[in-house]
Amino acid sequence: MTGQAIPERQHTTSDNPAAGSQRELYLDAAASDAVSADVINAMIPFLTDGYGNPSSVHASGKTAARALDAARASFAADLGARPNDVIFTSGGTEADNLAIKGIALAQIRRERNTTTTSPVPPKRILISAVEHPAVAQSAQWLHDFFGFDVVRIPVDAQAHLDLDALSHEAEQGAALACIMMANNEVGTIEPVDHAVRICHAAGVPVHVDAVQAAGTIPVDFRGLDADTLAISGHKFGAPKGLGALLARSRVAIEPLMSGGGQERGVRSGTPNVAGAIALAVALREACSGMEERNTRLAASRDVLITAIRDAVPGATLTGDPTNRLPGHASFVFPNVNGEALLVDLDARGVEVSSGSACAIGRHEAPGTLLAMGLSETDAKSALRFSFREPLHDADIRRIAKALRDSMTALHVPGFVPLN
């Protein structure tokens, strides 16, 4: 399998004999991706010359406003949305918080409006059992402070949402249902279109966390008919701290920040014009040639999966084996702690991830794997290999060798090194 090389950086740890002078293999694109020169160059004029506030009425302000409008329109078009659907945020976490808390708080405002005669849905939030902490903790916040019941919809052994369970709970009513489009830990692509139809048939609005999906697989916001959808720019080549919430006007959202009423009055604060441009340019780059690139990515991923299974007999692929993100391979490894394996691989110049990067430092078993039915011991042995460009054959061989060497160095019970 041939293709473009994955992002590489020269190893800088001179006292690490395991790494030597080899370049690092970065296999953690699901956590964050590199920013291209085109994205940086598109931002610079609006950090140096066109720095006016887009809310100002003078010429510099109007220039910034036109650039902001153009970025919004481009960004929306690549997500199957309309420009007025786009609310720029600081990232996916803020977008999830704004959607979940904002929709629930709007419902509470409605309840307190004594003049309304329309029915108010019960104070229940439906979330899948494998949601990102930004979603799960937002729902828990509503429980802790406003008494919402949080109902977790189970998944199967490959992390697919249980649609029958979702239907049952939606029929009982809810303020909101939250469904991720693609799982960050195991790569499974969820049946979001079916989930949206089920929830809407029961009168329940739907928030979709598309953080791992946008820029990687096609996203059609209006075609999906979701009510809100969260995006994070650094997953597809924009700088960190940039994202967006797509929101239909039919859903009421209570602002979480008070201020000047920018972004449809939902997200106050002076707009980050250069950031919006970066989002639009990065997303356009990611969407250009996506189908052809994903075909090569998936082929490369499958070669990597085979190589890892050959290198470490007993390694088990997690998630859906085929309907998964094209540059995502995740495993549990027998009789080894995933953090220890990750650290040893890093010393050998292979950078991977264990679980969600947003939970780093907690050393907990990944919640997604527990929800899939794995034991805590097996869940703690998980590693994720994610990349946005196809791997060279030499890269795959090096990854397999690094795994064998790490398993040997860690004296993993039952692992037999090759001669």
Short mmCIF file of C-alpha atoms in Angstrom, two decimals:
data_model
loop_
_atom_site.label_atom_id
_atom_site.label_comp_id
_atom_site.label_asym_id
_atom_site.label_seq_id
_atom_site.Cartn_x
_atom_site.Cartn_y
_atom_site.Cartn_z
CA MET A 1 0.00 0.00 0.00
CA THR A 2 1.50 3.31 -1.03
CA GLY A 3 0.39 6.85 -0.34
CA GLN A 4 1.48 10.15 1.06
CA ALA A 5 3.49 10.02 4.24
CA ILE A 6 1.75 10.81 7.47
CA PRO A 7 2.81 14.02 9.27
CA GLU A 8 6.35 13.73 10.55
CA ARG A 9 8.54 15.63 12.95
CA GLN A 10 12.16 15.01 13.86
CA HIS A 11 12.58 13.35 17.23
CA THR A 12 14.04 15.83 19.71
CA THR A 13 14.83 13.53 22.65
CA SER A 14 18.57 13.05 22.21
CA ASP A 15 18.90 10.81 25.28
CA ASN A 16 16.37 8.26 24.05
CA PRO A 17 18.24 5.31 22.48
CA ALA A 18 15.01 3.52 21.55
CA ALA A 19 13.97 6.34 19.25
CA GLY A 20 17.36 7.11 17.75
CA SER A 21 17.20 9.62 14.91
CA GLN A 22 14.04 8.25 13.30
CA ARG A 23 11.19 10.62 12.63
CA GLU A 24 8.13 10.35 14.81
CA LEU A 25 5.05 8.73 13.35
CA TYR A 26 2.06 10.79 14.42
CA LEU A 27 -0.98 8.51 14.72
CA ASP A 28 -3.24 10.69 16.86
CA ALA A 29 -5.09 12.75 14.26
CA ALA A 30 -8.39 12.02 16.01
CA ALA A 31 -7.08 14.17 18.86
CA SER A 32 -5.74 17.00 16.68
CA ASP A 33 -4.47 17.57 13.17
CA ALA A 34 -1.81 19.83 11.66
CA VAL A 35 -2.65 23.28 10.28
CA SER A 36 -1.73 23.73 6.63
CA ALA A 37 0.22 26.66 5.23
CA ASP A 38 -2.83 27.70 3.16
CA VAL A 39 -4.94 27.99 6.31
CA ILE A 40 -2.29 30.07 8.08
CA ASN A 41 -1.79 32.30 5.06
CA ALA A 42 -5.54 32.90 4.77
CA MET A 43 -5.67 34.02 8.41
CA ILE A 44 -2.70 36.40 8.41
CA PRO A 45 -4.26 39.35 6.55
CA PHE A 46 -7.08 39.47 9.10
CA LEU A 47 -4.61 39.49 11.97
CA THR A 48 -2.41 42.23 10.54
CA ASP A 49 -4.24 44.48 8.03
CA GLY A 50 -7.95 43.60 8.09
CA TYR A 51 -8.15 43.57 11.88
CA GLY A 52 -11.26 45.73 12.19
CA ASN A 53 -14.18 44.71 14.39
CA PRO A 54 -16.89 43.32 12.09
CA SER A 55 -19.54 45.07 14.18
CA SER A 56 -18.03 48.49 13.47
CA VAL A 57 -19.63 50.61 10.74
CA HIS A 58 -16.44 52.15 9.32
CA ALA A 59 -14.61 50.81 6.27
CA SER A 60 -12.30 48.49 8.21
CA GLY A 61 -15.24 47.05 10.09
CA LYS A 62 -17.17 46.48 6.87
CA THR A 63 -14.17 44.71 5.34
CA ALA A 64 -13.99 42.37 8.31
CA ALA A 65 -17.75 41.81 8.20
CA ARG A 66 -17.63 40.85 4.52
CA ALA A 67 -14.83 38.38 5.23
CA LEU A 68 -16.79 36.91 8.13
CA ASP A 69 -19.88 36.53 5.95
CA ALA A 70 -17.87 34.85 3.20
CA ALA A 71 -16.30 32.42 5.68
CA ARG A 72 -19.71 31.62 7.15
CA ALA A 73 -21.19 30.94 3.72
CA SER A 74 -18.29 28.70 2.64
CA PHE A 75 -18.28 26.79 5.94
CA ALA A 76 -22.05 26.24 5.75
CA ALA A 77 -21.94 25.06 2.13
CA ASP A 78 -19.42 22.31 2.95
CA LEU A 79 -21.69 21.01 5.73
CA GLY A 80 -24.99 21.06 3.85
CA ALA A 81 -26.13 24.03 5.91
CA ARG A 82 -27.23 27.61 5.30
CA PRO A 83 -25.15 30.58 6.44
CA ASN A 84 -27.69 31.58 9.09
CA ASP A 85 -27.41 28.09 10.61
CA VAL A 86 -23.79 28.76 11.64
CA ILE A 87 -22.89 29.99 15.13
CA PHE A 88 -19.12 30.24 15.52
CA THR A 89 -17.76 28.99 18.88
CA SER A 90 -14.44 28.25 20.56
CA GLY A 91 -14.66 24.57 19.62
CA GLY A 92 -16.69 21.40 19.86
CA THR A 93 -16.97 21.45 23.64
CA GLU A 94 -18.55 24.89 23.66
CA ALA A 95 -20.84 23.92 20.79
CA ASP A 96 -22.05 20.84 22.69
CA ASN A 97 -22.58 22.87 25.86
CA LEU A 98 -24.43 25.62 24.03
CA ALA A 99 -26.77 23.20 22.30
CA ILE A 100 -27.55 20.95 25.26
CA LYS A 101 -27.74 23.51 28.05
CA GLY A 102 -29.18 26.20 25.78
CA ILE A 103 -32.07 24.05 24.54
CA ALA A 104 -32.86 22.80 28.04
CA LEU A 105 -32.72 26.28 29.56
CA ALA A 106 -35.00 27.58 26.81
CA GLN A 107 -37.46 24.91 27.85
CA ILE A 108 -37.23 26.07 31.47
CA ARG A 109 -37.90 29.65 30.37
CA ARG A 110 -40.93 28.37 28.49
CA GLU A 111 -42.18 26.61 31.60
CA ARG A 112 -41.91 29.81 33.59
CA ASN A 113 -43.86 31.74 31.00
CA THR A 114 -47.33 31.55 32.50
CA THR A 115 -48.95 32.74 29.28
CA THR A 116 -47.95 29.70 27.21
CA THR A 117 -50.54 27.02 26.55
CA SER A 118 -48.41 24.68 24.45
CA PRO A 119 -47.22 21.47 26.12
CA VAL A 120 -43.73 21.43 27.60
CA PRO A 121 -41.70 18.21 27.17
CA PRO A 122 -40.60 16.35 30.29
CA LYS A 123 -37.28 17.26 31.87
CA ARG A 124 -35.40 14.34 30.34
CA ILE A 125 -32.22 14.27 28.25
CA LEU A 126 -31.49 11.21 26.12
CA ILE A 127 -27.82 10.53 25.34
CA SER A 128 -26.07 7.53 23.87
CA ALA A 129 -23.93 5.57 26.31
CA VAL A 130 -20.80 6.41 24.30
CA GLU A 131 -21.06 10.19 24.08
CA HIS A 132 -18.05 12.44 24.48
CA PRO A 133 -17.63 14.00 27.96
CA ALA A 134 -18.64 17.39 26.54
CA VAL A 135 -22.09 15.91 25.93
CA ALA A 136 -22.33 13.60 28.92
CA GLN A 137 -21.16 16.22 31.41
CA SER A 138 -23.48 18.88 29.97
CA ALA A 139 -26.39 16.51 30.48
CA GLN A 140 -25.19 15.74 34.01
CA TRP A 141 -24.98 19.47 34.74
CA LEU A 142 -28.65 19.79 33.83
CA HIS A 143 -29.41 16.94 36.22
CA ASP A 144 -27.37 18.45 39.05
CA PHE A 145 -28.70 21.99 38.82
CA PHE A 146 -32.15 21.68 37.25
CA GLY A 147 -33.30 18.15 38.00
CA PHE A 148 -33.29 16.77 34.45
CA ASP A 149 -33.27 12.99 34.20
CA VAL A 150 -30.38 11.74 32.06
CA VAL A 151 -31.28 8.56 30.17
CA ARG A 152 -28.37 6.69 28.59
CA ILE A 153 -29.24 4.70 25.49
CA PRO A 154 -27.19 1.47 25.30
CA VAL A 155 -24.95 0.35 22.46
CA ASP A 156 -23.94 -3.06 21.17
CA ALA A 157 -20.50 -4.68 21.23
CA GLN A 158 -19.40 -2.58 18.23
CA ALA A 159 -20.71 0.69 19.74
CA HIS A 160 -23.79 0.90 17.50
CA LEU A 161 -26.68 2.77 19.11
CA ASP A 162 -29.64 0.59 20.14
CA LEU A 163 -32.36 2.17 18.00
CA ASP A 164 -35.15 0.16 19.64
CA ALA A 165 -34.14 1.45 23.06
CA LEU A 166 -33.93 4.98 21.66
CA SER A 167 -37.42 4.68 20.19
CA HIS A 168 -38.83 3.43 23.49
CA GLU A 169 -37.33 6.32 25.44
CA ALA A 170 -38.19 8.97 22.85
CA GLU A 171 -41.84 7.93 22.92
CA GLN A 172 -41.90 8.85 26.60
CA GLY A 173 -40.86 12.38 25.71
CA ALA A 174 -37.67 14.36 26.25
CA ALA A 175 -36.31 17.87 25.99
CA LEU A 176 -33.50 16.67 23.73
CA ALA A 177 -31.71 13.61 22.39
CA CYS A 178 -27.92 13.67 21.83
CA ILE A 179 -26.35 11.30 19.30
CA MET A 180 -22.74 11.35 18.08
CA MET A 181 -22.12 10.87 14.38
CA ALA A 182 -18.84 8.94 14.71
CA ASN A 183 -17.21 7.60 17.83
CA ASN A 184 -13.89 9.16 18.76
CA GLU A 185 -12.55 6.12 20.64
CA VAL A 186 -13.44 3.17 18.39
CA GLY A 187 -14.29 4.87 15.09
CA THR A 188 -17.79 3.41 14.63
CA ILE A 189 -20.06 5.52 12.44
CA GLU A 190 -23.45 5.72 14.11
CA PRO A 191 -26.90 5.38 12.43
CA VAL A 192 -27.61 9.06 13.02
CA ASP A 193 -30.10 9.44 10.18
CA HIS A 194 -32.31 6.71 11.64
CA ALA A 195 -31.94 8.14 15.13
CA VAL A 196 -33.05 11.59 13.99
CA ARG A 197 -36.14 10.17 12.30
CA ILE A 198 -37.05 8.15 15.40
CA CYS A 199 -36.71 11.13 17.71
CA HIS A 200 -38.54 13.57 15.45
CA ALA A 201 -41.42 11.12 15.07
CA ALA A 202 -41.77 11.33 18.85
CA GLY A 203 -41.42 15.13 18.87
CA VAL A 204 -37.93 15.12 20.41
CA PRO A 205 -35.29 17.51 18.98
CA VAL A 206 -31.85 16.07 18.24
CA HIS A 207 -28.34 17.39 18.84
CA VAL A 208 -25.59 15.66 16.85
CA ASP A 209 -21.95 15.72 17.94
CA ALA A 210 -20.13 15.62 14.60
CA VAL A 211 -16.72 16.54 15.97
CA GLN A 212 -15.03 13.36 14.71
CA ALA A 213 -17.05 13.27 11.50
CA ALA A 214 -16.82 16.77 10.01
CA GLY A 215 -13.96 17.04 7.55
CA THR A 216 -13.49 13.26 7.60
CA ILE A 217 -16.76 11.90 6.22
CA PRO A 218 -19.59 13.76 4.44
CA VAL A 219 -21.87 15.80 6.70
CA ASP A 220 -25.20 17.12 5.38
CA PHE A 221 -26.83 19.11 8.16
CA ARG A 222 -30.05 20.01 6.36
CA GLY A 223 -30.31 16.59 4.72
CA LEU A 224 -29.88 14.91 8.08
CA ASP A 225 -32.58 17.20 9.50
CA ALA A 226 -30.83 17.47 12.86
CA ASP A 227 -31.76 20.42 15.02
CA THR A 228 -28.21 21.26 16.13
CA LEU A 229 -24.78 19.91 15.24
CA ALA A 230 -21.35 20.50 16.83
CA ILE A 231 -18.08 20.99 14.92
CA SER A 232 -14.46 21.28 16.10
CA GLY A 233 -11.92 22.80 13.73
CA HIS A 234 -8.70 21.27 15.00
CA LYS A 235 -9.89 17.81 13.97
CA PHE A 236 -9.64 18.79 10.29
CA GLY A 237 -6.77 21.23 10.12
CA ALA A 238 -7.90 24.52 11.69
CA PRO A 239 -6.13 25.92 14.76
CA LYS A 240 -7.28 24.77 18.17
CA GLY A 241 -9.95 26.84 19.87
CA LEU A 242 -12.20 27.15 16.81
CA GLY A 243 -15.52 25.45 16.15
CA ALA A 244 -19.16 26.00 15.40
CA LEU A 245 -22.67 25.01 16.30
CA LEU A 246 -25.08 24.55 13.43
CA ALA A 247 -28.59 25.31 14.65
CA ARG A 248 -31.95 25.42 12.93
CA SER A 249 -34.06 28.48 13.71
CA ARG A 250 -36.93 26.19 14.70
CA VAL A 251 -35.19 25.28 17.96
CA ALA A 252 -35.00 27.79 20.82
CA ILE A 253 -31.56 28.14 22.44
CA GLU A 254 -30.96 30.16 25.59
CA PRO A 255 -27.59 31.99 25.45
CA LEU A 256 -25.01 30.83 27.97
CA MET A 257 -23.06 34.10 27.80
CA SER A 258 -24.48 37.59 28.11
CA GLY A 259 -23.14 40.39 25.94
CA GLY A 260 -23.56 42.20 22.68
CA GLY A 261 -25.76 39.62 20.99
CA GLN A 262 -23.43 38.51 18.22
CA GLU A 263 -23.95 35.19 16.41
CA ARG A 264 -27.75 35.39 16.18
CA GLY A 265 -27.92 36.60 19.77
CA VAL A 266 -26.92 33.13 20.95
CA ARG A 267 -23.15 33.47 21.40
CA SER A 268 -22.08 36.97 22.39
CA GLY A 269 -18.53 38.18 21.93
CA THR A 270 -16.53 39.89 19.20
CA PRO A 271 -16.31 37.40 16.31
CA ASN A 272 -12.94 35.83 15.55
CA VAL A 273 -12.76 36.77 11.88
CA ALA A 274 -9.38 35.17 11.23
CA GLY A 275 -10.56 32.05 13.04
CA ALA A 276 -13.73 31.83 10.96
CA ILE A 277 -11.65 32.11 7.81
CA ALA A 278 -9.36 29.36 9.07
CA LEU A 279 -12.35 27.10 9.70
CA ALA A 280 -13.72 27.71 6.22
CA VAL A 281 -10.41 27.17 4.42
CA ALA A 282 -9.50 24.08 6.45
CA LEU A 283 -12.92 22.52 5.91
CA ARG A 284 -12.79 23.23 2.19
CA GLU A 285 -9.38 21.54 2.02
CA ALA A 286 -10.70 18.55 3.98
CA CYS A 287 -13.79 18.17 1.81
CA SER A 288 -11.94 18.52 -1.50
CA GLY A 289 -11.28 15.06 -2.89
CA MET A 290 -12.70 13.44 0.25
CA GLU A 291 -14.18 10.40 -1.50
CA GLU A 292 -10.97 9.45 -3.31
CA ARG A 293 -8.82 10.14 -0.24
CA ASN A 294 -11.10 8.09 2.00
CA THR A 295 -10.89 5.13 -0.34
CA ARG A 296 -7.09 5.19 0.00
CA LEU A 297 -7.30 5.86 3.73
CA ALA A 298 -9.59 2.90 4.35
CA ALA A 299 -7.34 0.61 2.32
CA SER A 300 -4.32 1.78 4.31
CA ARG A 301 -6.22 1.35 7.57
CA ASP A 302 -7.12 -2.23 6.69
CA VAL A 303 -3.48 -3.07 5.90
CA LEU A 304 -2.51 -1.59 9.27
CA ILE A 305 -5.19 -3.66 11.05
CA THR A 306 -3.86 -6.85 9.47
CA ALA A 307 -0.27 -5.93 10.34
CA ILE A 308 -1.15 -5.25 13.99
CA ARG A 309 -3.04 -8.52 14.31
CA ASP A 310 -0.07 -10.37 12.83
CA ALA A 311 2.38 -8.57 15.11
CA VAL A 312 0.38 -9.10 18.29
CA PRO A 313 -1.72 -12.28 18.15
CA GLY A 314 -4.72 -11.75 20.39
CA ALA A 315 -5.03 -8.03 19.64
CA THR A 316 -8.73 -7.36 19.13
CA LEU A 317 -10.12 -4.67 16.86
CA THR A 318 -12.75 -2.53 18.61
CA GLY A 319 -15.69 -0.87 16.89
CA ASP A 320 -17.35 -1.71 13.59
CA PRO A 321 -14.80 -3.48 11.35
CA THR A 322 -16.07 -1.84 8.15
CA ASN A 323 -18.49 1.02 8.90
CA ARG A 324 -15.89 3.06 10.72
CA LEU A 325 -13.87 6.21 10.14
CA PRO A 326 -11.45 5.61 7.25
CA GLY A 327 -8.25 6.55 9.10
CA HIS A 328 -9.08 4.98 12.46
CA ALA A 329 -7.96 1.63 13.90
CA SER A 330 -8.48 0.83 17.57
CA PHE A 331 -7.53 -2.28 19.54
CA VAL A 332 -7.43 -3.85 22.94
CA PHE A 333 -4.17 -5.70 23.58
CA PRO A 334 -3.96 -8.83 25.74
CA ASN A 335 -2.39 -8.72 29.21
CA VAL A 336 -0.93 -5.21 28.97
CA ASN A 337 -1.79 -1.78 30.35
CA GLY A 338 -2.58 0.58 27.48
CA GLU A 339 -0.85 3.55 29.11
CA ALA A 340 2.36 1.55 29.56
CA LEU A 341 2.23 0.40 25.95
CA LEU A 342 1.54 3.95 24.75
CA VAL A 343 4.55 5.32 26.66
CA ASP A 344 6.86 2.62 25.32
CA LEU A 345 5.66 3.18 21.75
CA ASP A 346 6.24 6.90 22.18
CA ALA A 347 9.83 6.17 23.19
CA ARG A 348 10.15 4.30 19.90
CA GLY A 349 8.83 7.29 17.93
CA VAL A 350 5.26 6.05 17.39
CA GLU A 351 2.66 8.43 18.81
CA VAL A 352 -0.76 6.91 19.48
CA SER A 353 -3.60 7.46 21.94
CA SER A 354 -5.38 5.53 24.65
CA GLY A 355 -9.05 6.45 24.73
CA SER A 356 -10.14 10.06 24.47
CA ALA A 357 -7.44 12.74 24.55
CA CYS A 358 -9.90 14.88 26.50
CA ALA A 359 -9.64 12.46 29.44
CA ILE A 360 -5.84 12.43 29.56
CA GLY A 361 -4.27 12.08 32.98
CA ARG A 362 -7.21 10.33 34.56
CA HIS A 363 -6.05 6.77 33.75
CA GLU A 364 -9.65 5.57 33.75
CA ALA A 365 -11.03 2.78 31.61
CA PRO A 366 -12.54 4.34 28.46
CA GLY A 367 -16.28 4.69 29.00
CA THR A 368 -17.06 3.75 25.42
CA LEU A 369 -15.41 0.34 25.80
CA LEU A 370 -17.17 -0.31 29.10
CA ALA A 371 -20.50 0.55 27.46
CA MET A 372 -19.64 -1.94 24.71
CA GLY A 373 -19.39 -4.69 27.34
CA LEU A 374 -15.62 -4.95 27.78
CA SER A 375 -14.17 -5.58 31.21
CA GLU A 376 -12.31 -2.76 32.95
CA THR A 377 -9.04 -4.65 32.49
CA ASP A 378 -9.56 -5.07 28.75
CA ALA A 379 -10.75 -1.48 28.39
CA LYS A 380 -7.57 -0.21 30.02
CA SER A 381 -5.51 -2.05 27.40
CA ALA A 382 -6.95 0.00 24.53
CA LEU A 383 -4.96 1.99 21.99
CA ARG A 384 -6.15 4.11 19.06
CA PHE A 385 -4.24 4.65 15.80
CA SER A 386 -5.68 7.55 13.78
CA PHE A 387 -4.36 9.35 10.70
CA ARG A 388 -5.64 11.62 7.92
CA GLU A 389 -3.29 10.59 5.12
CA PRO A 390 -2.63 7.01 3.91
CA LEU A 391 0.36 5.26 5.44
CA HIS A 392 3.42 4.07 3.55
CA ASP A 393 4.13 0.34 3.67
CA ALA A 394 7.35 1.18 5.51
CA ASP A 395 5.39 3.10 8.13
CA ILE A 396 3.08 0.14 8.70
CA ARG A 397 6.02 -2.24 9.04
CA ARG A 398 7.63 0.13 11.52
CA ILE A 399 4.44 0.35 13.61
CA ALA A 400 4.14 -3.44 13.71
CA LYS A 401 7.79 -3.81 14.72
CA ALA A 402 7.44 -1.14 17.42
CA LEU A 403 4.45 -2.99 18.85
CA ARG A 404 6.36 -6.29 18.94
CA ASP A 405 9.36 -4.61 20.54
CA SER A 406 7.20 -2.84 23.12
CA MET A 407 5.33 -6.00 24.05
CA THR A 408 8.69 -7.75 24.47
CA ALA A 409 10.22 -4.93 26.51
CA LEU A 410 7.18 -4.82 28.80
CA HIS A 411 7.41 -8.60 29.37
CA VAL A 412 3.74 -9.03 28.54
CA PRO A 413 2.50 -12.42 29.78
CA GLY A 414 1.71 -14.81 26.94
CA PHE A 415 3.38 -12.72 24.25
CA VAL A 416 5.96 -14.69 22.26
CA PRO A 417 8.46 -12.43 20.45
CA LEU A 418 9.50 -13.33 16.94
CA ASN A 419 13.03 -14.62 16.42
#
